[in-house]
Amino acid sequence: MKSFQNFLFCTLNSIAVLFLFSFGIQAQNLELTDLSAFDNPGQSWQIAGEVRASLEEANVFRTGDGTGVLVNHPGENRGQDLYTASEHGDIDLELDFMMAKDSNSGIYLQGRYEIQLLDSWAVKVPGAGDNGGIYERWDESRPEGQKGYEGYPPRQNASRAPGVWQNLKVSFQAPRFDETGNKTENARIISAKLNGVTIHEDVELSGPTRGAAGDDEVAQGPLRIQGDHGAVAFRNINITNYDWPVPVLSDLEYEIYEGAFSEEPDLDTLMAVKSGETERLISAPELMPEQFLIRYRGTIHTSAAGDYLFSLNGAGGAALLRVDGDEIVDIDDNEGSVNLPEGAIPFELLYARQSRGGSLYLEFAVSGEGLRRHVLSDERVTGRRGGRAIYARAADKPLLRSFMDLPDGSRVTHAVSISSMEKLHYTYDLNHGSLVQVWRGDFLNTTPMWYNRGDGSSRPEGTVEHLIPKPSLAISKLEKGQASWAADTAGTGFRSRGYRIDQNDKPVFIYEIYGAVVNDEIRVVDDGKGLRRSITVENPPDGLYIRLATGSTIEKDENNQYLIDDHSYYLRLDDPVDSEPVVRTVEDHQELLVPVQSALNYTILF
C-alpha cells in the first residue's frame, strides 16, 4: 500500500513559489574568443578582454586586450547590426551588457521583436523606448501621433549606470504556425528580468516591432543586436533552445472516490461517486467532495524521444504518477524523470486530498531536454495559492524596521530601510553601524513580515547592490595593514544610540565605537543617480579605519573614482582625505579602506 498520510505537497496556508526546471537542458554559451558565432560582422564589432566607459563622455569605450567581451564601438562611422549565425525558436536568453553614456542599442529576438537597451540611468517613469522596454510597433498609415503602438514599458526602471555591467534574462516563445504556414499563435515574452527585477510577464507580441529585419514572422530566426546607434558591450551570452513540441494528453477518464485516504486503496473494490470522460485534468472542481481521491487514466503523446521530468503539486494532500505502468513520481516526492519514446504512452495519475476547506489545487507539469516547463493540468485548478502580496511604498512608509536577509543566508536582525521619492533606497544595520545595501526602483515587499505568522523579514523590490557580504562593522581598529576586519562587536565598545530625524525628516544614525562617537548620514544626491554618505567621528583613537567597499575587484579609474566588484557600481570620494585610501586583498576579495578622520564624504553611483 502507498501511504498518503505523512506527505503534503503544499498546505493551504503556504505560499507557492513557482520556478522553471532546467532538467536536461543545456545552455549554449557563445564563445567570445572571436566573431565566428556571428554572420558577416561589421567593422564596428570587436572582441576585447575588458571594457570601460565614462560617466562624462557620451558613446565612448576604452577596451583592453583579450577575449570574452563583445564590443560595438561605432565611433564617427555608422555601425551595423550583428546577427548570430544560428537561428532560434523558443529560447531562454541570458547575457550581461554595458552601456556607454547616452548609448542606444537593442536585442531583436528572431531579428524581429526588440527589447530596448538604453542608457536610462535615473529615469523615474520609463517608457517603451527605455532600457528593458519592448519597443513599439509602427504603421505609417496610421494618423500622426498614433503610428507607434503596442509598445510595453518595463514595470519599473531597474537600469544601472553607464559603464557598469547589467544583466538581462528573457524567456521567449516563438509564434506558432500550422502546416500551411498560417500563424496560429502570436509570439510572447513569457518573462523578462533586468538586473534581477521582473519587468515583463506574459506579453503577447502581435507582430514585429519597429526596425525589424522583416515584416513577416517566422518559426526560426537569428538573434540580432542593434549596432548602428551607440557603444554597447556584451559578455556571458547564453542561449537555451527549446525545440520539442509540448506533450498532449488525450483519452482522459476519471473516477472520484469520497473519503480521507491515508494510503493507496484497491480501487477495484470501491464505488466511485462520480466518473466519466474529460478533456482536462479536474473537469468539474465544484462537484468534488471535500475529501476525496481522484484517479485519471489516459494517454500522453510525445513528439520527441528523450528524457522528461514530470512534477506534481497538490493542495492539502499528495499525488503519484505512473507512465506505461512504471511509477515515475512517488507520493514521497514531487518530481520524477523518465526516458520516453516518441508516440502515445498510457499514464495514470492519483491525487488524494485530505484537508478540509480551502481552494482546490492540482498542478501537473512536464519539462525535458528541449522542452520548457509546461503545465498540463486545467488552469481552473492551477491558479495562484497563498495570500495577496503586501508592499511598502515610498510615499506611505519612508522608514521600516525589519529583518533583512543577505545572499549568503545571513540575516541582519536590526535592519532599518529608508525610502525616497527619487526611487533610491537603502538598508542600514543599526547593530553594526554599516550600510548594507542600496537599490533603485520600488521600495519593499513586506509579505514575509505579515503573511500567515510571518518571519519578520522584508525584501527590496528593485535592482539591488549588496555592499557587504554579511553583517559587519563599518569601522574597525587595525593594528597592521593586513589584520582581519572585526567579525563582530566584541571588544569594540559598540553601542547604538539609534537615530535622530533632521529638519528634512531624514535619519542620522548615531553610535559609539572604541570610545568615539559616530554620526552617519545617507542622502540621495540631487540628480537621483546615487547616495551620498557623510560620516563624522568625534574623538577617534589611533588605528581606526572605515571600510568603504568590498568586492571581487576594486579598480581606480582615470577620474579618481573606484569601480567596485567587477564594475558593479562606482564609489567617488567627494572631499580630499588626510591619507590615501588603501585597496587590500583579503582571501578571495578586496577591500577599500580609509583611515578615520573627523569627517568623510563619499558617493555611491549605481
XYZ file of C-alpha atoms in Angstrom:
606
model
C 0.000 0.000 0.000
C 1.145 3.537 -0.757
C 0.824 5.825 2.286
C -0.636 9.299 1.747
C -0.703 10.276 5.416
C 2.746 11.772 6.001
C 3.233 13.829 2.888
C 1.668 17.099 1.704
C 2.891 18.729 -1.468
C 1.730 22.059 -0.151
C -0.507 23.179 2.685
C -3.415 25.526 2.299
C -1.536 28.158 4.319
C 1.683 28.063 2.345
C 2.789 30.471 -0.356
C 3.661 28.703 -3.594
C 6.937 29.547 -5.256
C 6.894 28.688 -8.964
C 10.155 28.150 -10.799
C 11.405 26.885 -14.135
C 13.029 23.474 -14.308
C 16.238 23.185 -16.282
C 16.235 19.386 -16.294
C 18.452 18.009 -19.032
C 18.571 21.342 -20.849
C 21.947 22.603 -21.973
C 22.537 26.304 -22.462
C 24.703 27.294 -25.412
C 27.372 29.749 -24.352
C 28.560 31.910 -27.248
C 32.346 31.616 -27.142
C 33.527 35.200 -27.472
C 37.076 34.325 -28.465
C 36.372 35.628 -31.974
C 33.389 36.691 -34.084
C 32.759 33.282 -35.662
C 29.368 32.929 -33.898
C 28.059 35.831 -35.997
C 27.191 36.239 -39.654
C 29.300 38.830 -41.537
C 30.075 41.125 -38.561
C 30.721 44.766 -39.419
C 33.874 46.717 -38.640
C 32.426 48.347 -35.536
C 32.346 44.996 -33.712
C 35.374 43.548 -31.924
C 36.379 41.070 -29.220
C 38.121 42.507 -26.148
C 39.297 41.348 -22.745
C 37.876 44.307 -20.846
C 35.886 47.444 -21.472
C 35.336 50.711 -19.623
C 33.008 53.631 -20.110
C 32.984 57.115 -18.656
C 30.205 58.828 -16.743
C 31.155 62.049 -18.549
C 31.868 61.081 -22.193
C 28.988 60.014 -24.428
C 29.323 56.864 -26.574
C 32.957 56.225 -25.650
C 34.514 52.902 -24.640
C 38.072 52.053 -23.717
C 38.970 48.436 -24.346
C 41.765 46.122 -23.258
C 43.373 43.157 -24.974
C 41.972 39.682 -24.503
C 38.764 37.782 -25.152
C 35.373 37.252 -23.571
C 33.751 40.630 -24.263
C 31.851 41.568 -27.440
C 32.130 45.312 -28.085
C 30.392 47.617 -30.536
C 32.089 50.991 -30.901
C 30.741 52.793 -33.971
C 32.740 55.989 -33.390
C 32.220 58.574 -36.124
C 31.205 55.897 -38.655
C 27.756 54.358 -38.501
C 27.943 50.782 -37.276
C 25.782 47.897 -38.421
C 23.605 45.307 -36.732
C 25.037 41.950 -35.724
C 23.273 38.647 -36.448
C 24.022 35.234 -34.955
C 24.902 32.558 -37.489
C 22.426 30.211 -35.780
C 18.655 30.653 -35.632
C 16.234 30.078 -32.777
C 12.594 29.463 -31.941
C 11.619 29.233 -28.268
C 14.575 30.293 -26.141
C 15.767 31.460 -22.772
C 18.364 34.181 -23.271
C 20.686 35.489 -20.588
C 23.512 37.980 -21.044
C 25.430 40.781 -19.381
C 25.602 44.126 -21.153
C 27.227 47.505 -20.594
C 26.003 50.808 -21.986
C 28.211 53.789 -22.668
C 26.821 57.162 -21.582
C 23.814 58.191 -23.749
C 24.110 54.986 -25.780
C 21.283 53.156 -27.556
C 21.061 49.539 -28.704
C 18.643 46.627 -28.635
C 18.200 42.860 -28.718
C 15.925 41.580 -31.510
C 14.557 38.105 -30.829
C 14.359 36.240 -34.150
C 15.569 39.545 -35.620
C 12.029 40.912 -35.234
C 10.981 41.680 -31.647
C 13.135 44.284 -29.929
C 13.921 44.604 -26.258
C 15.441 48.056 -25.934
C 18.879 48.640 -24.443
C 19.428 52.282 -23.496
C 21.274 54.438 -21.016
C 18.150 55.090 -18.922
C 20.066 55.813 -15.732
C 17.856 57.543 -13.113
C 14.765 57.787 -15.364
C 11.839 57.866 -12.929
C 8.985 56.802 -15.226
C 10.339 54.576 -18.030
C 8.624 54.249 -21.407
C 8.665 51.543 -24.056
C 11.799 53.155 -25.518
C 13.724 52.974 -22.243
C 16.067 50.246 -21.068
C 14.249 46.907 -20.935
C 11.187 48.194 -22.790
C 9.548 46.140 -25.536
C 9.793 48.551 -28.447
C 6.627 49.711 -30.158
C 5.281 48.520 -33.485
C 4.973 51.082 -36.296
C 2.410 51.742 -39.004
C 2.899 54.714 -41.358
C -0.725 54.515 -42.486
C -1.965 55.482 -39.040
C -2.712 59.113 -38.077
C 0.078 61.273 -36.690
C 0.659 60.538 -33.036
C -0.704 57.008 -33.431
C 1.823 55.468 -35.793
C 3.616 53.811 -32.898
C 1.537 51.274 -30.960
C 1.791 48.214 -28.708
C 4.990 49.288 -27.011
C 5.422 47.993 -23.455
C 7.477 49.903 -20.871
C 9.231 47.963 -18.117
C 7.271 47.758 -14.862
C 9.917 49.889 -13.201
C 13.303 51.310 -14.097
C 15.800 48.675 -12.992
C 18.641 50.218 -15.029
C 22.135 50.826 -13.754
C 24.704 53.485 -14.526
C 26.664 53.579 -17.791
C 29.953 51.752 -17.507
C 28.698 49.051 -15.105
C 27.576 45.585 -16.072
C 23.866 44.883 -16.255
C 22.074 41.538 -16.581
C 19.145 40.630 -18.837
C 17.149 37.380 -18.767
C 14.371 36.727 -21.301
C 12.094 33.718 -21.815
C 10.669 33.913 -25.349
C 8.022 31.838 -27.091
C 8.132 31.990 -30.882
C 4.968 32.380 -32.965
C 3.195 29.161 -33.948
C 2.203 28.160 -37.488
C 0.034 25.418 -38.942
C 1.055 23.041 -41.726
C 0.062 25.581 -44.383
C 2.177 28.342 -42.840
C -0.666 30.349 -41.323
C 0.077 31.842 -37.918
C -1.980 30.176 -35.198
C -0.474 31.852 -32.145
C 1.392 35.108 -31.537
C 4.908 35.326 -30.154
C 5.212 36.006 -26.427
C 7.674 37.348 -23.917
C 6.948 34.852 -21.152
C 9.097 36.800 -18.723
C 11.934 39.294 -18.729
C 14.196 40.295 -15.852
C 16.548 43.256 -15.799
C 19.179 43.184 -13.078
C 17.162 40.642 -11.121
C 13.885 42.595 -11.344
C 10.895 41.220 -13.266
C 9.988 43.897 -15.818
C 7.655 41.896 -18.123
C 5.396 38.855 -17.735
C 3.319 37.119 -20.408
C 3.374 39.882 -23.015
C 1.780 38.915 -26.336
C 3.504 40.285 -29.449
C 1.051 40.655 -32.322
C 3.818 41.314 -34.845
C 7.358 42.601 -35.403
C 8.409 45.788 -33.613
C 9.703 48.877 -35.399
C 13.005 48.367 -37.207
C 12.583 44.595 -37.506
C 14.606 42.583 -40.019
C 11.339 41.853 -41.845
C 7.605 42.403 -41.583
C 6.992 38.669 -41.806
C 7.060 36.300 -38.852
C 8.925 33.000 -38.754
C 9.303 29.886 -36.644
C 13.103 30.267 -36.612
C 15.234 33.389 -36.858
C 18.630 34.742 -35.784
C 19.338 36.763 -32.678
C 20.109 40.311 -33.755
C 21.970 43.020 -31.827
C 21.466 46.623 -32.861
C 24.813 48.165 -33.710
C 24.117 51.424 -35.569
C 23.132 53.655 -32.630
C 25.838 53.609 -29.972
C 28.578 51.932 -27.973
C 27.478 48.743 -26.198
C 29.300 45.677 -24.874
C 28.228 42.115 -24.038
C 29.589 39.114 -22.195
C 28.306 35.761 -20.881
C 25.784 35.312 -23.703
C 23.839 32.104 -23.003
C 21.051 30.724 -25.213
C 18.870 27.778 -24.219
C 16.858 26.412 -27.136
C 13.522 24.645 -26.701
C 12.625 22.760 -29.872
C 10.420 19.952 -28.560
C 6.632 20.184 -29.005
C 4.612 20.128 -25.787
C 3.207 16.654 -24.992
C -0.562 16.353 -25.389
C -2.994 14.486 -23.132
C -5.915 12.553 -24.656
C -8.476 9.846 -23.883
C -8.815 11.108 -20.321
C -11.072 9.186 -17.949
C -11.553 9.853 -14.250
C -13.126 8.345 -11.137
C -13.724 10.203 -7.869
C -13.815 8.353 -4.528
C -15.072 10.154 -1.428
C -13.123 9.987 1.845
C -9.817 10.861 3.543
C -7.406 8.271 2.168
C -4.225 7.713 4.166
C -2.879 5.096 1.754
C -3.481 3.945 -1.797
C -6.559 1.719 -1.770
C -7.544 -1.130 -4.048
C -9.821 0.953 -6.259
C -11.401 -2.120 -7.843
C -13.136 -2.750 -4.521
C -14.572 0.787 -4.163
C -17.542 2.545 -5.711
C -16.799 5.870 -7.416
C -19.124 8.746 -6.529
C -18.502 10.240 -9.962
C -16.775 9.078 -13.134
C -16.596 9.937 -16.777
C -14.527 11.321 -19.613
C -12.906 14.752 -19.667
C -10.744 16.902 -21.907
C -8.741 18.272 -18.953
C -7.477 17.228 -15.553
C -10.108 18.275 -12.959
C -13.012 18.990 -15.255
C -15.591 19.975 -12.605
C -13.917 21.003 -9.313
C -17.161 22.446 -7.934
C -18.603 18.912 -7.799
C -15.738 17.426 -5.805
C -16.331 16.120 -2.252
C -14.429 17.944 0.489
C -12.074 14.976 0.918
C -11.524 12.629 -1.986
C -9.214 10.603 -4.159
C -9.323 11.098 -7.907
C -7.752 8.765 -10.464
C -7.046 9.814 -14.031
C -6.165 7.407 -16.816
C -5.295 8.463 -20.319
C -2.640 8.804 -22.988
C 0.278 11.206 -23.231
C 1.556 11.902 -26.744
C 5.215 12.861 -27.202
C 6.682 14.187 -30.456
C 10.326 13.788 -29.420
C 12.089 10.854 -27.788
C 14.236 11.670 -24.774
C 14.318 12.376 -21.041
C 11.283 14.066 -19.498
C 10.798 15.426 -15.996
C 7.282 15.299 -14.560
C 6.229 17.226 -11.475
C 3.085 17.109 -9.336
C 1.857 19.622 -6.784
C -1.457 19.228 -4.974
C -3.105 21.266 -2.222
C -3.715 19.598 1.132
C -2.783 16.098 0.000
C -0.467 14.023 -2.135
C -0.256 12.529 -5.612
C 1.574 9.938 -7.652
C 2.159 9.312 -11.365
C 2.639 6.118 -13.350
C 3.692 6.186 -17.008
C 3.386 2.989 -19.035
C 2.867 1.108 -15.758
C 6.051 2.410 -14.090
C 5.826 4.717 -11.072
C 7.570 7.969 -12.064
C 6.507 10.396 -9.310
C 6.180 8.798 -5.897
C 3.995 10.253 -3.150
C 7.129 10.941 -1.110
C 8.480 13.270 -3.810
C 7.044 15.814 -6.195
C 9.010 15.061 -9.348
C 10.494 12.204 -11.314
C 12.252 11.627 -14.638
C 11.789 9.028 -17.350
C 13.091 8.345 -20.849
C 10.165 8.192 -23.247
C 9.925 7.213 -26.918
C 8.075 9.256 -29.469
C 4.425 8.274 -29.637
C 1.379 7.530 -27.486
C 2.023 6.255 -23.951
C -0.552 5.338 -21.259
C -0.415 7.101 -17.881
C -2.231 7.039 -14.525
C -2.387 9.905 -12.007
C -3.751 9.657 -8.458
C -4.443 12.661 -6.226
C -5.696 12.242 -2.640
C -6.958 15.412 -0.969
C -7.082 15.100 2.818
C -7.528 18.701 4.025
C -10.938 20.257 4.522
C -11.795 23.670 3.073
C -9.635 25.978 1.002
C -9.243 26.136 -2.760
C -8.686 23.040 -4.856
C -5.267 22.826 -6.477
C -3.516 20.250 -8.633
C -0.603 21.069 -10.908
C 0.782 18.529 -13.368
C 3.813 19.819 -15.301
C 6.461 18.490 -17.666
C 9.846 19.660 -18.919
C 12.552 17.978 -20.953
C 15.834 18.171 -22.826
C 14.316 20.543 -25.370
C 11.094 21.465 -23.595
C 10.456 24.476 -21.379
C 8.413 23.634 -18.297
C 4.754 23.414 -19.288
C 1.701 22.898 -17.083
C -0.609 20.182 -18.450
C -3.354 20.481 -15.830
C -6.540 22.529 -16.008
C -5.929 26.233 -15.409
C -9.099 26.365 -13.314
C -7.292 24.474 -10.567
C -3.783 25.672 -11.319
C -4.370 29.160 -10.024
C -2.342 31.120 -7.510
C -2.117 29.871 -3.974
C -1.471 31.874 -0.838
C -2.363 35.430 0.036
C -2.041 38.703 -1.791
C 1.418 40.271 -1.699
C 1.917 43.143 0.748
C 4.103 46.069 -0.322
C 5.534 49.114 1.416
C 5.619 52.148 -0.879
C 7.947 55.105 -0.519
C 5.053 57.553 -0.267
C 3.410 55.596 2.562
C 6.314 54.190 4.550
C 9.544 56.213 4.348
C 11.237 54.137 7.075
C 10.692 50.497 8.034
C 12.323 48.250 10.646
C 12.565 44.551 9.766
C 14.916 41.620 9.419
C 16.858 41.642 6.146
C 18.342 38.503 4.593
C 21.595 38.654 2.605
C 22.614 36.446 -0.353
C 24.895 34.243 1.760
C 21.966 33.314 4.015
C 22.945 35.574 6.924
C 20.340 37.865 8.463
C 20.561 41.492 9.543
C 18.458 41.468 12.703
C 18.481 45.212 13.369
C 17.846 46.483 9.857
C 16.138 49.749 9.030
C 15.281 50.504 5.398
C 14.901 54.095 4.197
C 12.948 55.043 1.073
C 12.976 58.098 -1.167
C 10.623 59.540 -3.758
C 13.585 59.507 -6.182
C 13.256 55.671 -6.081
C 16.655 55.212 -4.423
C 16.544 53.281 -1.162
C 18.956 51.716 1.304
C 19.190 49.395 4.309
C 21.216 50.280 7.394
C 22.376 47.854 10.108
C 21.824 49.504 13.496
C 23.697 46.682 15.197
C 26.955 47.324 13.292
C 26.717 50.898 12.009
C 27.011 49.739 8.403
C 25.337 50.463 5.070
C 24.080 47.041 3.976
C 22.598 47.548 0.510
C 21.250 50.139 -1.879
C 18.659 49.718 -4.596
C 16.785 51.555 -7.308
C 13.096 51.012 -8.081
C 10.148 50.209 -5.832
C 10.613 50.040 -2.053
C 9.868 46.828 -0.122
C 7.927 43.595 -0.381
C 6.779 43.079 3.202
C 4.766 39.904 2.570
C 7.222 37.739 4.575
C 6.709 40.046 7.568
C 2.927 39.801 7.706
C 1.649 36.800 5.751
C 0.427 33.945 7.951
C 2.640 34.094 11.053
C 5.405 35.977 9.248
C 9.147 35.708 9.741
C 9.846 39.417 10.298
C 11.766 39.991 7.074
C 11.227 42.250 4.073
C 12.757 42.247 0.581
C 13.871 45.051 -1.733
C 11.672 45.500 -4.800
C 14.274 46.952 -7.165
C 17.735 46.254 -8.547
C 19.986 45.742 -5.525
C 23.657 46.361 -4.871
C 24.784 44.374 -1.843
C 27.577 46.392 -0.261
C 28.716 43.934 2.411
C 28.789 40.114 2.191
C 27.436 39.631 5.738
C 26.624 41.739 8.821
C 29.828 43.526 9.838
C 31.159 46.790 11.228
C 31.767 49.859 9.094
C 34.603 50.992 11.422
C 37.278 48.775 12.932
C 40.692 49.066 14.544
C 43.601 47.575 12.584
C 46.972 47.151 14.265
C 48.604 46.131 10.979
C 47.738 46.643 7.339
C 46.614 43.046 6.749
C 44.880 42.450 10.080
C 41.461 40.832 9.818
C 38.416 43.043 9.940
C 36.467 42.627 13.182
C 33.956 39.805 12.807
C 31.584 41.220 15.438
C 31.282 43.997 18.016
C 33.057 42.122 20.849
C 35.797 44.276 22.362
C 34.871 47.349 20.332
C 32.647 49.076 22.895
C 29.980 49.385 20.193
C 26.700 50.881 21.395
C 23.938 52.076 19.141
C 22.217 55.329 20.042
C 19.596 54.767 17.365
C 18.932 57.750 15.118
C 17.623 61.282 15.166
C 15.444 62.883 12.485
C 16.801 66.024 10.807
C 14.851 69.030 9.531
C 14.065 67.167 6.268
C 12.608 64.178 8.149
C 15.629 62.040 7.283
C 17.502 59.896 9.833
C 21.027 60.486 11.120
C 22.399 57.301 12.689
C 24.447 57.605 15.872
C 26.640 55.055 17.639
C 29.721 54.716 19.841
C 32.733 52.563 18.992
C 36.207 52.410 20.588
C 35.208 55.461 22.659
C 34.452 57.580 19.577
C 31.011 58.942 18.686
C 29.920 58.467 15.059
C 27.207 60.347 13.168
C 26.270 58.629 9.902
C 24.079 60.431 7.343
C 22.988 58.989 3.952
C 21.172 61.148 1.406
C 20.071 60.922 -2.239
C 22.192 63.153 -4.483
C 20.337 65.910 -6.311
C 20.213 64.209 -9.727
C 18.928 60.934 -8.291
C 21.907 58.961 -9.571
C 23.281 57.811 -6.243
C 23.554 58.137 -2.482
C 25.943 60.406 -0.614
C 27.236 59.250 2.756
C 28.619 61.702 5.310
C 30.379 60.273 8.377
C 31.652 62.446 11.241
C 33.681 60.972 14.102
C 34.304 62.656 17.463
C 37.462 61.746 19.440
C 38.687 58.869 17.245
C 41.615 56.852 18.679
C 44.599 55.918 16.532
C 44.357 52.919 14.210
C 40.694 53.264 13.225
C 39.692 52.591 9.616
C 36.448 52.940 7.701
C 35.749 50.163 5.211
C 34.075 51.864 2.247
C 33.598 48.852 -0.016
C 34.211 45.142 -0.523
C 34.104 43.217 -3.778
C 35.767 40.688 -6.042
C 37.723 43.558 -7.624
C 38.253 47.239 -6.800
C 39.780 49.427 -9.509
C 40.555 53.124 -9.604
C 39.650 54.835 -12.889
C 41.110 57.877 -14.596
C 38.503 60.142 -12.964
C 39.654 59.233 -9.449
C 36.576 57.059 -8.904
C 36.592 53.431 -7.816
C 34.836 50.678 -9.774
C 33.653 48.108 -7.257
C 33.027 44.373 -7.588
C 33.713 43.722 -11.270
C 32.227 47.024 -12.484
C 29.010 46.753 -10.415
C 28.951 50.336 -9.108
C 31.087 53.454 -8.665
C 32.396 54.944 -5.437
C 33.544 58.573 -5.521
C 35.356 60.370 -2.711
C 33.818 63.847 -2.627
C 36.432 65.599 -0.450
C 40.183 65.250 -0.022
C 41.211 62.727 2.642
C 44.140 63.002 5.011
C 45.615 59.661 3.898
C 45.417 57.874 0.558
C 42.727 55.146 0.505
C 44.060 51.607 0.679
C 42.907 48.739 -1.547
C 43.890 45.462 0.052
C 43.305 41.829 -0.870
C 41.850 39.590 1.831
C 41.375 35.941 0.871
C 39.042 35.927 -2.167
C 38.004 39.596 -2.169
C 39.301 43.132 -1.983
C 38.522 45.933 0.468
C 38.703 49.710 0.160
C 39.813 51.293 3.457
C 40.332 54.876 4.615
C 41.892 55.880 7.955
C 39.276 57.519 10.161
C 39.298 61.307 10.178
C 36.876 63.827 11.651
C 34.700 63.899 8.502
C 34.378 61.765 5.390
C 32.036 62.264 2.413
C 31.644 59.847 -0.480
C 29.005 58.976 -3.082
C 27.825 55.606 -4.359
C 26.750 55.789 -8.019
C 24.843 52.801 -9.395
